[in-house]
Short mmCIF file of C-alpha atoms in Angstrom, two decimals:
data_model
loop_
_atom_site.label_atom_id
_atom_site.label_comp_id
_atom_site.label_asym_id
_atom_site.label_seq_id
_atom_site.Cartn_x
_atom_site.Cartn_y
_atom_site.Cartn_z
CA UNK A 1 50.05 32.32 1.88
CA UNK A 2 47.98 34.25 4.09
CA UNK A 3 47.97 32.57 7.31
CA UNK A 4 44.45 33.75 9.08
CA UNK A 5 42.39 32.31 6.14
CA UNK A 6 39.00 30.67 7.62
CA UNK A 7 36.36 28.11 6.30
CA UNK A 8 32.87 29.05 6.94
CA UNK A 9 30.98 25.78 8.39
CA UNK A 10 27.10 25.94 8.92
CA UNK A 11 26.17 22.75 11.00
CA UNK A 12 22.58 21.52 11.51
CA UNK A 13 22.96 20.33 15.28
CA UNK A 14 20.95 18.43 17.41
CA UNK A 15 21.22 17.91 21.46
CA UNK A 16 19.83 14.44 21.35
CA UNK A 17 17.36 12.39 19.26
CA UNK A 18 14.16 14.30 20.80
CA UNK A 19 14.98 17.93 20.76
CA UNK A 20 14.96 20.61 18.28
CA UNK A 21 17.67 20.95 15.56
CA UNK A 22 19.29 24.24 15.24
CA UNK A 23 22.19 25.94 13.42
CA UNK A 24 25.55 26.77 14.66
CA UNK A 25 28.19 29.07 12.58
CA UNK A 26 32.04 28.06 12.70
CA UNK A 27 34.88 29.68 11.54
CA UNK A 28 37.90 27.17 11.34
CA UNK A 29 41.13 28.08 10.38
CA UNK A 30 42.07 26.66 7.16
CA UNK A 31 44.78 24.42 6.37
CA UNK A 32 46.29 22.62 3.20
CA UNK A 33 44.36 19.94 2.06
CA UNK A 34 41.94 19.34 5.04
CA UNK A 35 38.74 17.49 4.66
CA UNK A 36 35.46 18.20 6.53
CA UNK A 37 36.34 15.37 9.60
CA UNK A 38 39.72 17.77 9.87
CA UNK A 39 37.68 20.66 10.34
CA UNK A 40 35.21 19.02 12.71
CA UNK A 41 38.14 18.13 14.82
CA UNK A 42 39.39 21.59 14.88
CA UNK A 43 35.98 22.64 16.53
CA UNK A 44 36.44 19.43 18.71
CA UNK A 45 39.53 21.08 19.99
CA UNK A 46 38.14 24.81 19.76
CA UNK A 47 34.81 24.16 20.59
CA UNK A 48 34.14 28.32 19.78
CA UNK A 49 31.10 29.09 17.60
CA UNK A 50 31.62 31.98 14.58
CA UNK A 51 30.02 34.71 17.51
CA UNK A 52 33.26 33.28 19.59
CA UNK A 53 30.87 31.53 22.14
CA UNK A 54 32.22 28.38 23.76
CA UNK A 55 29.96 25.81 22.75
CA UNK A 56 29.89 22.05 23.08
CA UNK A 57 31.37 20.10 20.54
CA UNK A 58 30.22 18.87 17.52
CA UNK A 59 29.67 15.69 17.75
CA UNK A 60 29.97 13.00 13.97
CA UNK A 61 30.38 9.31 13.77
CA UNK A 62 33.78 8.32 11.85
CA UNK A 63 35.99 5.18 11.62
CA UNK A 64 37.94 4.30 8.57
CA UNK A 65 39.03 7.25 7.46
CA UNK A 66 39.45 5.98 3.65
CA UNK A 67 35.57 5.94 2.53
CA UNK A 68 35.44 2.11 3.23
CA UNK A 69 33.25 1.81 6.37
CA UNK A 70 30.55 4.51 5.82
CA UNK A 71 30.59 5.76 9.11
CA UNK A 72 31.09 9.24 8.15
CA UNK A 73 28.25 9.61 6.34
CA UNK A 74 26.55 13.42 6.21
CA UNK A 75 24.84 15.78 4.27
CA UNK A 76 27.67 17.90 2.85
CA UNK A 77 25.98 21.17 1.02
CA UNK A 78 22.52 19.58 0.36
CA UNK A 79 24.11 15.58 -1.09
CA UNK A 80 24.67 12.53 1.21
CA UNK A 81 28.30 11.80 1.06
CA UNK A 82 31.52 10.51 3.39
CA UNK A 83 33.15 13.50 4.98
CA UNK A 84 36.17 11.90 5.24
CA UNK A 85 36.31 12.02 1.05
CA UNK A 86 34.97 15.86 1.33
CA UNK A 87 37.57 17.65 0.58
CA UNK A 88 37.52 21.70 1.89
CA UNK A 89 39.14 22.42 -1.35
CA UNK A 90 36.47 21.35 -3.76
CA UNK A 91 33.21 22.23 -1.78
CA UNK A 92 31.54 25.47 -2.08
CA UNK A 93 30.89 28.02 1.20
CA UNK A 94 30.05 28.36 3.26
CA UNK A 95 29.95 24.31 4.16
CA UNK A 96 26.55 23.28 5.05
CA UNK A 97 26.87 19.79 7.51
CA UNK A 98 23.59 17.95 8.14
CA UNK A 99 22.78 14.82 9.50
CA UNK A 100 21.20 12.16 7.17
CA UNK A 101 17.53 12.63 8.30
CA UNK A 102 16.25 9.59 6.73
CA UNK A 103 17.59 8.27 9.53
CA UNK A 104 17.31 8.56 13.14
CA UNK A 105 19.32 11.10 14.49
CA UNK A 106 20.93 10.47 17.79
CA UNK A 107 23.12 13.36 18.37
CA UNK A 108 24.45 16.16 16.11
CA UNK A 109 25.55 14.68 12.53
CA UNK A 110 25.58 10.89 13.79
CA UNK A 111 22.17 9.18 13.16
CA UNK A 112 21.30 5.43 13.66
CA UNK A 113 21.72 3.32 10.65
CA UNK A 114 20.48 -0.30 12.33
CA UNK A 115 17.31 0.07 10.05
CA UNK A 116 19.89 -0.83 7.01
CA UNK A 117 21.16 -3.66 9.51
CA UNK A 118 17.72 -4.91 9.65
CA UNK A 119 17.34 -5.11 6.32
CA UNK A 120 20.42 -7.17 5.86
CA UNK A 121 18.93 -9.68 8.04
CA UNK A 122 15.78 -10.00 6.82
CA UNK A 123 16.59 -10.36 3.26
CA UNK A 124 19.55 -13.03 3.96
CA UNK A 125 22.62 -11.11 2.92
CA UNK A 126 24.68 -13.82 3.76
CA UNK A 127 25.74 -17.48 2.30
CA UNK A 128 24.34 -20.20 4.91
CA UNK A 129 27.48 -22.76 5.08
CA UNK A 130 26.89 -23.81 8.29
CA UNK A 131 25.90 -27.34 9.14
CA UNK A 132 25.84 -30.40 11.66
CA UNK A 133 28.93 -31.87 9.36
CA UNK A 134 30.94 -30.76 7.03
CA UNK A 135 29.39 -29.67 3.93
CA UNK A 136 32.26 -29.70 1.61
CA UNK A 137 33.58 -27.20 -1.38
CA UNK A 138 30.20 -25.06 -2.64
CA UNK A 139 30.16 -25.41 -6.40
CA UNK A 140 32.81 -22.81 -8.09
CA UNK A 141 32.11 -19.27 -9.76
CA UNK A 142 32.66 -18.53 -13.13
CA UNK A 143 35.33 -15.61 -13.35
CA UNK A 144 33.25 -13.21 -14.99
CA UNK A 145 30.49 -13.04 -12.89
CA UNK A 146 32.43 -12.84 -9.88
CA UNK A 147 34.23 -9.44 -11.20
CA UNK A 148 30.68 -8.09 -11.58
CA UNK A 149 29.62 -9.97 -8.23
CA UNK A 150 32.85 -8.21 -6.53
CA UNK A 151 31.11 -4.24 -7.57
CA UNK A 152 28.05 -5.37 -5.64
CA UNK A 153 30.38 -6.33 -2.59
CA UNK A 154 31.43 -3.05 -2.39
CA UNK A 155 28.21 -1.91 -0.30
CA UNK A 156 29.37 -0.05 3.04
CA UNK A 157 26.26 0.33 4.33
CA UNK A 158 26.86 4.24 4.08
CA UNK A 159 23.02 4.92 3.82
CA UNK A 160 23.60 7.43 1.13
CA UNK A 161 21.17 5.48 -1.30
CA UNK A 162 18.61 5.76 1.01
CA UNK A 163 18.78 9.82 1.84
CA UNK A 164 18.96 10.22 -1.77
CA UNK A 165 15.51 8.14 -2.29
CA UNK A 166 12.44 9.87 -2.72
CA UNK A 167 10.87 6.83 -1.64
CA UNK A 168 12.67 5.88 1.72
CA UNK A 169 10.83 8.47 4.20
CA UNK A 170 8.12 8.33 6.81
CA UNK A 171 5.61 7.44 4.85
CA UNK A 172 6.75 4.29 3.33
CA UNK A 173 8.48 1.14 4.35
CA UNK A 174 10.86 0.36 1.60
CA UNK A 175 14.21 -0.46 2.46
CA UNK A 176 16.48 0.91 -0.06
CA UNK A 177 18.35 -0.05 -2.69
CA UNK A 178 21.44 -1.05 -0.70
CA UNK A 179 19.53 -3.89 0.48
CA UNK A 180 18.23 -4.75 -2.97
CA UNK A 181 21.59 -4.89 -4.15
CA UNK A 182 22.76 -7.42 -1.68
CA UNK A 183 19.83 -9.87 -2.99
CA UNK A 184 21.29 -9.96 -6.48
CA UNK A 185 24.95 -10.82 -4.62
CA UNK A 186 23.75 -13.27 -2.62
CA UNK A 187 21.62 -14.77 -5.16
CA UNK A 188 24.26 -14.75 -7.69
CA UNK A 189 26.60 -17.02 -5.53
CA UNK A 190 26.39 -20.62 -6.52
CA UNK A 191 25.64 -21.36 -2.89
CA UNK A 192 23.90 -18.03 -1.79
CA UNK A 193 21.56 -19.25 -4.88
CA UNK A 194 20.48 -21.84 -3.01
CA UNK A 195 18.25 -19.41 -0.95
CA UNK A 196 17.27 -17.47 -3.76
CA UNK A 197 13.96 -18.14 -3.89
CA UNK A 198 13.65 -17.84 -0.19
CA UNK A 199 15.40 -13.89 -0.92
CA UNK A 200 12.86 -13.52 -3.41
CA UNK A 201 10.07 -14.12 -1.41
CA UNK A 202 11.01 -11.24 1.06
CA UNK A 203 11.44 -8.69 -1.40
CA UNK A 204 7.85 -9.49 -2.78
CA UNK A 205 6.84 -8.45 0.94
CA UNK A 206 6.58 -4.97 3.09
CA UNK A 207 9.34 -2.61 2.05
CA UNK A 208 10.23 -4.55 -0.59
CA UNK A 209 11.15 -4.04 -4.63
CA UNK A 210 7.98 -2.75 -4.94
CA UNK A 211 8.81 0.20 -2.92
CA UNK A 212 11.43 1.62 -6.35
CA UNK A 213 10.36 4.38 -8.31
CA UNK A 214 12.71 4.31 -10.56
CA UNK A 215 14.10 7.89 -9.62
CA UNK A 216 17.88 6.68 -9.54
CA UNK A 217 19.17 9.06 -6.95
CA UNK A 218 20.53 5.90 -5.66
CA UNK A 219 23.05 4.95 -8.42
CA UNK A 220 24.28 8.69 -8.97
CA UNK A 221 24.60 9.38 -5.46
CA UNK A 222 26.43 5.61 -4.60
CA UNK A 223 30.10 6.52 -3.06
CA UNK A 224 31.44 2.92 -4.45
CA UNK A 225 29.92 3.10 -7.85
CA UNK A 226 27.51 0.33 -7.03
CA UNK A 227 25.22 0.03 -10.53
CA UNK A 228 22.36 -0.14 -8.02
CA UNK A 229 19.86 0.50 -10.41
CA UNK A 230 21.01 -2.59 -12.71
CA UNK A 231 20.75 -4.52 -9.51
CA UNK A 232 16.57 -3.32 -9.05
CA UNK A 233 15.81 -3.74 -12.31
CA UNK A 234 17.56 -7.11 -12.25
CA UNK A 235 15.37 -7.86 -8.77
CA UNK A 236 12.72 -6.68 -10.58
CA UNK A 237 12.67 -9.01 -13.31
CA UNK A 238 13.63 -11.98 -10.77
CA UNK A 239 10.57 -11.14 -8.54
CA UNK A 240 7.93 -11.23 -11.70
CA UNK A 241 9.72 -14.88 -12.81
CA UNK A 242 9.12 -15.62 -8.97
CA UNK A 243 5.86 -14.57 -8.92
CA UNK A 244 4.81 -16.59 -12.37
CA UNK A 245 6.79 -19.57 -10.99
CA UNK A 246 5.27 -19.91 -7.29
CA UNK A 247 1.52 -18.78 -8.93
CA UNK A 248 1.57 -21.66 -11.90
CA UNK A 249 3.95 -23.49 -10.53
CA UNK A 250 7.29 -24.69 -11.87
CA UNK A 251 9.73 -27.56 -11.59
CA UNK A 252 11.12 -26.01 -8.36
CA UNK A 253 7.98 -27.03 -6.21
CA UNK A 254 5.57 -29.69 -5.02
CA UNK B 1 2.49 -17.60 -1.70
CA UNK B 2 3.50 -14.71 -5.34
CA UNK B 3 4.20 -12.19 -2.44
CA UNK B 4 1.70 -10.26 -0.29
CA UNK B 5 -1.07 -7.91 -1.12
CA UNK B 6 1.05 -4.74 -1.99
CA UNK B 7 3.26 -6.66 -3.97
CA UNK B 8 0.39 -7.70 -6.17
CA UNK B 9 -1.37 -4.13 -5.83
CA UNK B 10 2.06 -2.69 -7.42
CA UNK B 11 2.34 -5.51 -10.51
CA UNK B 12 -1.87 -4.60 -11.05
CA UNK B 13 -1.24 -1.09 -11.03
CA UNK B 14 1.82 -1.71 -13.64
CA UNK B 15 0.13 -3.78 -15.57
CA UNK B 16 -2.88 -2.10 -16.01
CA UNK B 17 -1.35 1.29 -17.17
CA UNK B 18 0.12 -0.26 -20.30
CA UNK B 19 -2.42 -3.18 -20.91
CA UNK B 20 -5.44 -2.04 -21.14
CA UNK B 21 -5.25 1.36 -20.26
CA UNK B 22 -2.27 2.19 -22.79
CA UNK B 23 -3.89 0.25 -25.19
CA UNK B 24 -7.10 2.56 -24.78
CA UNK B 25 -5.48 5.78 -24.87
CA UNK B 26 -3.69 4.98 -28.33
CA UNK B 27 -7.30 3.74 -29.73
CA UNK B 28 -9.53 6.96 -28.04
CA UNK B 29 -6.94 9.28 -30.13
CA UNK B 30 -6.35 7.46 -32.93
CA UNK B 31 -10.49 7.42 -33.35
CA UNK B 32 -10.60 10.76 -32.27
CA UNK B 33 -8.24 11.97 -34.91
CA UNK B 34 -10.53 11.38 -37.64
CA UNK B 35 -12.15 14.88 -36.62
CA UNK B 36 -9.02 16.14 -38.67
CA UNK B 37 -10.93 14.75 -41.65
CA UNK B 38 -14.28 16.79 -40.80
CA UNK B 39 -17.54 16.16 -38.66
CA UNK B 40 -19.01 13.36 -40.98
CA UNK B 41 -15.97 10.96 -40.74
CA UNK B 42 -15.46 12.28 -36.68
CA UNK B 43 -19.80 11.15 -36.58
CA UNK B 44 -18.92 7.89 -38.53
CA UNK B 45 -15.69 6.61 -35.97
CA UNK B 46 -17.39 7.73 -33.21
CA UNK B 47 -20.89 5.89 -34.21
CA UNK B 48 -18.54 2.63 -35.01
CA UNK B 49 -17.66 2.90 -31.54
CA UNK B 50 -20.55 3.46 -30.24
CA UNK B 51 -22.22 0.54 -31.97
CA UNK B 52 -19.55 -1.92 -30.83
CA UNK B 53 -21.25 -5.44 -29.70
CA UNK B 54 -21.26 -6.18 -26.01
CA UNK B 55 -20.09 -2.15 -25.40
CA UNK B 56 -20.83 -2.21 -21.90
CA UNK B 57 -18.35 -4.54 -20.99
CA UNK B 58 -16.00 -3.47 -22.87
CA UNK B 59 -16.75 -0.29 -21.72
CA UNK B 60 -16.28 -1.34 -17.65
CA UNK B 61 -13.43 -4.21 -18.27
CA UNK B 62 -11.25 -2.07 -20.90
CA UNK B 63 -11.89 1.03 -19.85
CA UNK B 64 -13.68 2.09 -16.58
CA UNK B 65 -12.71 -0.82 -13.67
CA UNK B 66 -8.57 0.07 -15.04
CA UNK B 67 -8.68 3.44 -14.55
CA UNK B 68 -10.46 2.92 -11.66
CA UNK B 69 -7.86 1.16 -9.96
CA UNK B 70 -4.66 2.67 -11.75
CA UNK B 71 -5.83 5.92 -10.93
CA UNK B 72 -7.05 4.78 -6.86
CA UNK B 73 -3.99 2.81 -6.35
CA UNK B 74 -2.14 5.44 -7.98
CA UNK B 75 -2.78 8.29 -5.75
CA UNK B 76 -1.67 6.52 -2.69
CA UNK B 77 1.26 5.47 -4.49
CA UNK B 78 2.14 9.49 -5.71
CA UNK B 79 1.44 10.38 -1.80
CA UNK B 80 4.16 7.75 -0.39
CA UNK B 81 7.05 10.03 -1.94
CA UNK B 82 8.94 12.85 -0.65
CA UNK B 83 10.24 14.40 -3.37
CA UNK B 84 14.02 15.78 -3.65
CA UNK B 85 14.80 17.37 -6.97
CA UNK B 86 15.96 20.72 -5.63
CA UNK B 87 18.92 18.29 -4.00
CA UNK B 88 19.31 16.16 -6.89
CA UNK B 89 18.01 17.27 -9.87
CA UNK B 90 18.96 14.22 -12.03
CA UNK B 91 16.54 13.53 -15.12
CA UNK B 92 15.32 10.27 -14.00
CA UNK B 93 14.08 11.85 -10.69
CA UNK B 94 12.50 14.65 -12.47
CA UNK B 95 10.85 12.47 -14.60
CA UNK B 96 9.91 10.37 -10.97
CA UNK B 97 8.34 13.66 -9.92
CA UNK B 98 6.47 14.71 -12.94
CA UNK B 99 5.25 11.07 -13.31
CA UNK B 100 3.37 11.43 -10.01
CA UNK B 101 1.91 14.96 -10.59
CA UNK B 102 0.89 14.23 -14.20
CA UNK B 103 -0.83 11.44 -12.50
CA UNK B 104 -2.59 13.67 -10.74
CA UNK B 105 -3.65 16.06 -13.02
CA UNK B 106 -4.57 13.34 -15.66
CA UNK B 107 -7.00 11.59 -12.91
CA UNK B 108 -8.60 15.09 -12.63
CA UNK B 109 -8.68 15.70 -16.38
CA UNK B 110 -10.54 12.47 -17.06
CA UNK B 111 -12.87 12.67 -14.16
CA UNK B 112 -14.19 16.01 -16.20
CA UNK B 113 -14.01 14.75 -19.41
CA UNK B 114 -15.73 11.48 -19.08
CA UNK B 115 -17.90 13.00 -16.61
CA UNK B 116 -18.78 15.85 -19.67
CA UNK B 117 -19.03 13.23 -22.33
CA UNK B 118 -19.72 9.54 -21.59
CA UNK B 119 -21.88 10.31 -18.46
CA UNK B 120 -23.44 13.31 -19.96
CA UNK B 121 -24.37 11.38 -23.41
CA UNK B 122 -25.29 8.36 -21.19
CA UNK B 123 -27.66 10.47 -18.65
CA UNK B 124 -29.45 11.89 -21.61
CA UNK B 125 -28.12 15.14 -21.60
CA UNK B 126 -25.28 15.11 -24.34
CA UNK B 127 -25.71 13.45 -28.01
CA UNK B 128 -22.42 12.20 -29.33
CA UNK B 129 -21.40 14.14 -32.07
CA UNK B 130 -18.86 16.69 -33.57
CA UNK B 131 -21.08 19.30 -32.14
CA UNK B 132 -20.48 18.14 -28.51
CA UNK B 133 -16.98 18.46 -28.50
CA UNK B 134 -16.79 21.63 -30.47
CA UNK B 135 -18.95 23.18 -28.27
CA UNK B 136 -16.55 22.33 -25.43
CA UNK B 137 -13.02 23.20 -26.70
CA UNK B 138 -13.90 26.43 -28.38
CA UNK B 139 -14.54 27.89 -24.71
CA UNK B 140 -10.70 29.12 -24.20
CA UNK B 141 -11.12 27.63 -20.68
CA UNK B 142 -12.07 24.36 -21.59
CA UNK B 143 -9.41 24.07 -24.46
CA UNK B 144 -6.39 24.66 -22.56
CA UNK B 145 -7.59 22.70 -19.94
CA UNK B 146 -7.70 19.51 -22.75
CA UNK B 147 -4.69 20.54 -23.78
CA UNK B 148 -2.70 20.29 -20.36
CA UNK B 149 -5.09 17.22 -19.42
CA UNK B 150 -3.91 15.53 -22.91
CA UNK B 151 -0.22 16.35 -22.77
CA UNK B 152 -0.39 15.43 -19.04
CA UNK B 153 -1.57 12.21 -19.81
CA UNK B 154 0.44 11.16 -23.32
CA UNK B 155 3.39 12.25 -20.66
CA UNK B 156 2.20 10.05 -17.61
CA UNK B 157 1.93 6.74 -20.20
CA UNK B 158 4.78 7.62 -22.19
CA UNK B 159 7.30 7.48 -19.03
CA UNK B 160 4.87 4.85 -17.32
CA UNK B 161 5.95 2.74 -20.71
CA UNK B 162 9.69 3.39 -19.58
CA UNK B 163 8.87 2.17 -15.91
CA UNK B 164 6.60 -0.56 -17.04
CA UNK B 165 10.03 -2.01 -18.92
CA UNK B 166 12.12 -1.91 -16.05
CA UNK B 167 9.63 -2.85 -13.14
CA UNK B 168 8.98 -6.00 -15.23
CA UNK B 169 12.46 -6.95 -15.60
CA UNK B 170 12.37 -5.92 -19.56
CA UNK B 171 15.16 -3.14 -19.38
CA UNK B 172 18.37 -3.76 -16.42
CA UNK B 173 21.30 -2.84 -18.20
CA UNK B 174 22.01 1.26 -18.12
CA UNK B 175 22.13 1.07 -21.89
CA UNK B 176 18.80 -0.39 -22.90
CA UNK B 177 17.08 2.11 -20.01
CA UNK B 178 18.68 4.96 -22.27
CA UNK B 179 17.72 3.35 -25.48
CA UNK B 180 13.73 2.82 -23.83
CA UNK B 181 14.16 6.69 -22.52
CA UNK B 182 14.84 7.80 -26.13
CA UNK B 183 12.24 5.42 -27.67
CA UNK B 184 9.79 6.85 -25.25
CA UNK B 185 10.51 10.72 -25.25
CA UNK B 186 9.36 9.51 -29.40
CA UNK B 187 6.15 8.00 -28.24
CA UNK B 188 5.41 11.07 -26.37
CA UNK B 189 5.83 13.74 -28.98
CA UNK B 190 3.95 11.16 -31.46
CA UNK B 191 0.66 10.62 -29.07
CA UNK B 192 1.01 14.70 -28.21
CA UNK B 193 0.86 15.71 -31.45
CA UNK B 194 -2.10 13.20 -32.71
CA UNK B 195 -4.03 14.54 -29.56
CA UNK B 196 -3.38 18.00 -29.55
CA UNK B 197 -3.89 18.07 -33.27
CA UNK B 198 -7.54 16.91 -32.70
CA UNK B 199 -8.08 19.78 -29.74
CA UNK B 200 -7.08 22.16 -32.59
CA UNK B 201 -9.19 20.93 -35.18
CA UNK B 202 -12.42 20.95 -32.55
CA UNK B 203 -11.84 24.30 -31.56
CA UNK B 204 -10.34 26.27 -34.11
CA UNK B 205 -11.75 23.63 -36.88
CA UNK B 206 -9.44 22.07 -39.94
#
């Protein structure tokens, strides 16, 4: 094996969230089976550009290591991904690292992923169980729609859906489809159904379902194989009974 | 409250591409087509039309006050993306991408044409007849210009037909999308040819 062998990396830096993004050239030595965080950690250790300037190092967001927390989250050669799943092996070069500018980027390839947080909170991911006394058992759920409920749990929060969306940019205010996907959980759950309505309602607002086009970037893009297009089309269809129901009324409401 | 003022926008806009507006495009071609049979039965439809009780509001309900709004609403809507195919050149996001220019180019295409036809015959200075639109679409100019704004639009409400199915909650599962993709790429050779066919009789006659 020849033992000098290099991978090219291109990385799209960025001093801090108000200057000017630039391009640095690495060469890293290769090793067996390393993935791009490896090679970002080489440069951490060598911080030497491909000219053989010292430089500072590159600087990436990264927890789990294992594609479960969506940390790691980059533009790997043009496509939002995990680099801890980005294997050198399989990727073309020379390596082109971005940050995910949908998102505000705060230094290098980490950007600032609360507006998916936001979104979580203002739609009601979450099954209200909390009372003055104790509420008791929630009603049960039926196998088979919690195997299909359990896909939809999957959601990391990566913010790959959103990069990949033509419609999530500066000029609009839809959320994404991660948060989308989170309204059909959480209205799927006997007891997060009691707040569907209430779900609903949001997603009829700003940034809301409305905001799909219909491209599905999302779905082919997902890390976790979320069928987040089945999930909009299925809060589409819930929003237009919504909208019939709270417009001529229904059994629901006064 | 049936969700705020975009939300509503967004369902209008929807709605009115397939109902009326859909609905009108299948009917102007299909009555249009008879020039495939020669002037006199092209003269006849297009008298029948014409004649139609109460035309004027069909004319503004059916016809003018839709596009109006589909076309208004539609441009903002075409200027809120940022389009990535060179990244992720998927079908469905090409067909996201041509969906918003063909909207464009339709809007443009049936600014001139109803601007050289229904405005024209209603100002006085056009007669409604074979003649008119022969005289149009045997300039070269003018005919490929009908014949991008036609396929432009039979491609803008075929795919607005697939959208329309999933935006109302008509198509979620992967499988029926397909099946509505296939069923649609049908309805858009099928409204191409019957309008394109009609260009070619006009301008280079039977």
């Amino acid at each position: 094996m020849s033992e000098n062998k290099t991978v090219t990396f291109i990385i799209e830096r960025q001093d801090s969230p108000e200057t000017a993004p630039y391009e640095e050239k690495f060469e890293i030595p290769y090793r067996e089976n390393m993935n791009v965080i490896s090679a970002l950690m080489e440069v951490r250790r060598n911080p030497v550009n491909a000219n053989g300037e010292k430089t500072t190092p590159v600087f990436w967001d990264m927890n789990c290591l294992e594609e479960v927390c969506g940390a790691c989250s980059m533009v790997i050669n043009g496509k939002p991904r995990q680099s801890c799943t980005a294997l050198v092996d399989q990727l073309e070069q020379p390596i082109r690292l971005a940050p995910m500018k949908t998102f505000p980027v705060t230094r290098d390839l980490a950007v600032d992923r609360s507006r998916m947080f936001d979104s979580l909170k203002r739609v009601k991911a979450w099954i209200p169980i909390d009372g003055t006394y104790d509420l008791g058992p929630g009603p049960r759920m039926a196998e088979s729609k919690r195997q299909w409920a359990y896909e939809l749990s999957k959601c990391m929060t990566c913010g790959v859906c959103l990069e990949a969306c033509p419609n999530v940019n500066d000029k609009s205010d839809f959320i994404g489809p991660a948060a989308m996907s989170q309204v059909r959980l959480f209205n799927s759950h006997p007891t997060g159904e009691m707040n569907k309505s209430e779900r609903l309602q949001t997603v009829m607002g700003d940034g809301g379902i409305m905001g799909c086009g219909n491209a599905q970037n999302c779905v082919q893009s997902c890390p976790k194989g979320i069928p987040l297009t089945t999930s909009l089309a299925s809060v589409f269809r819930d929003t237009a009974i919504e909208s019939f129901k709270s417009f001529f009324g229904s059994d629901q409401k006064l | 409250m049936a969700g705020n003022r975009d939300y509503i926008n967004r369902r209008i806009h929807s709605l009115l591409g397939v109902i009326p507006i859909g609905i009108f495009l299948i009917q102007h071609l299909t009555v249009n087509f008879f020039a495939t049979r020669g002037p006199e039965a092209f003269n006849n439809a297009a008298h029948f039309m014409e004649s139609l009780p109460y035309r004027y509001v069909l004319e503004i309900f059916i016809i003018f006050l839709p596009i109006l709004f589909h076309g208004i609403y539609g441009v903002y809507i075409a200027f809120t993306a940022r389009h990535n195919v060179s990244n992720f050149g998927y079908f469905r996001n090409w067909m996201f991408m041509l969906q918003r220019y063909t909207g464009i180019i339709t809007l443009v295409f049936i600014a001139w044409h109803v601007w050289e036809t229904r405005i024209a015959i209603g100002l006085g200075w056009a007669e409604l007849n074979y003649q008119l639109m022969e005289s149009i679409l045997t300039e070269p100019f003018f005919f490929w210009f009908y014949v991008i704004g036609v396929i432009s639009t039979t491609f803008h409400f075929a795919n607005g037909l697939w959208s329309f199915c999933v935006s109302w909650g008509l198509t979620i599962t992967p499988r029926s999308q397909r099946f509505v993709t296939y069923a649609t790429i049908i309805v858009f050779l099928a409204i191409s040819y019957v309008g394109v066919r009609t260009l070619f009789t006009f301008a280079y006659g039977g």
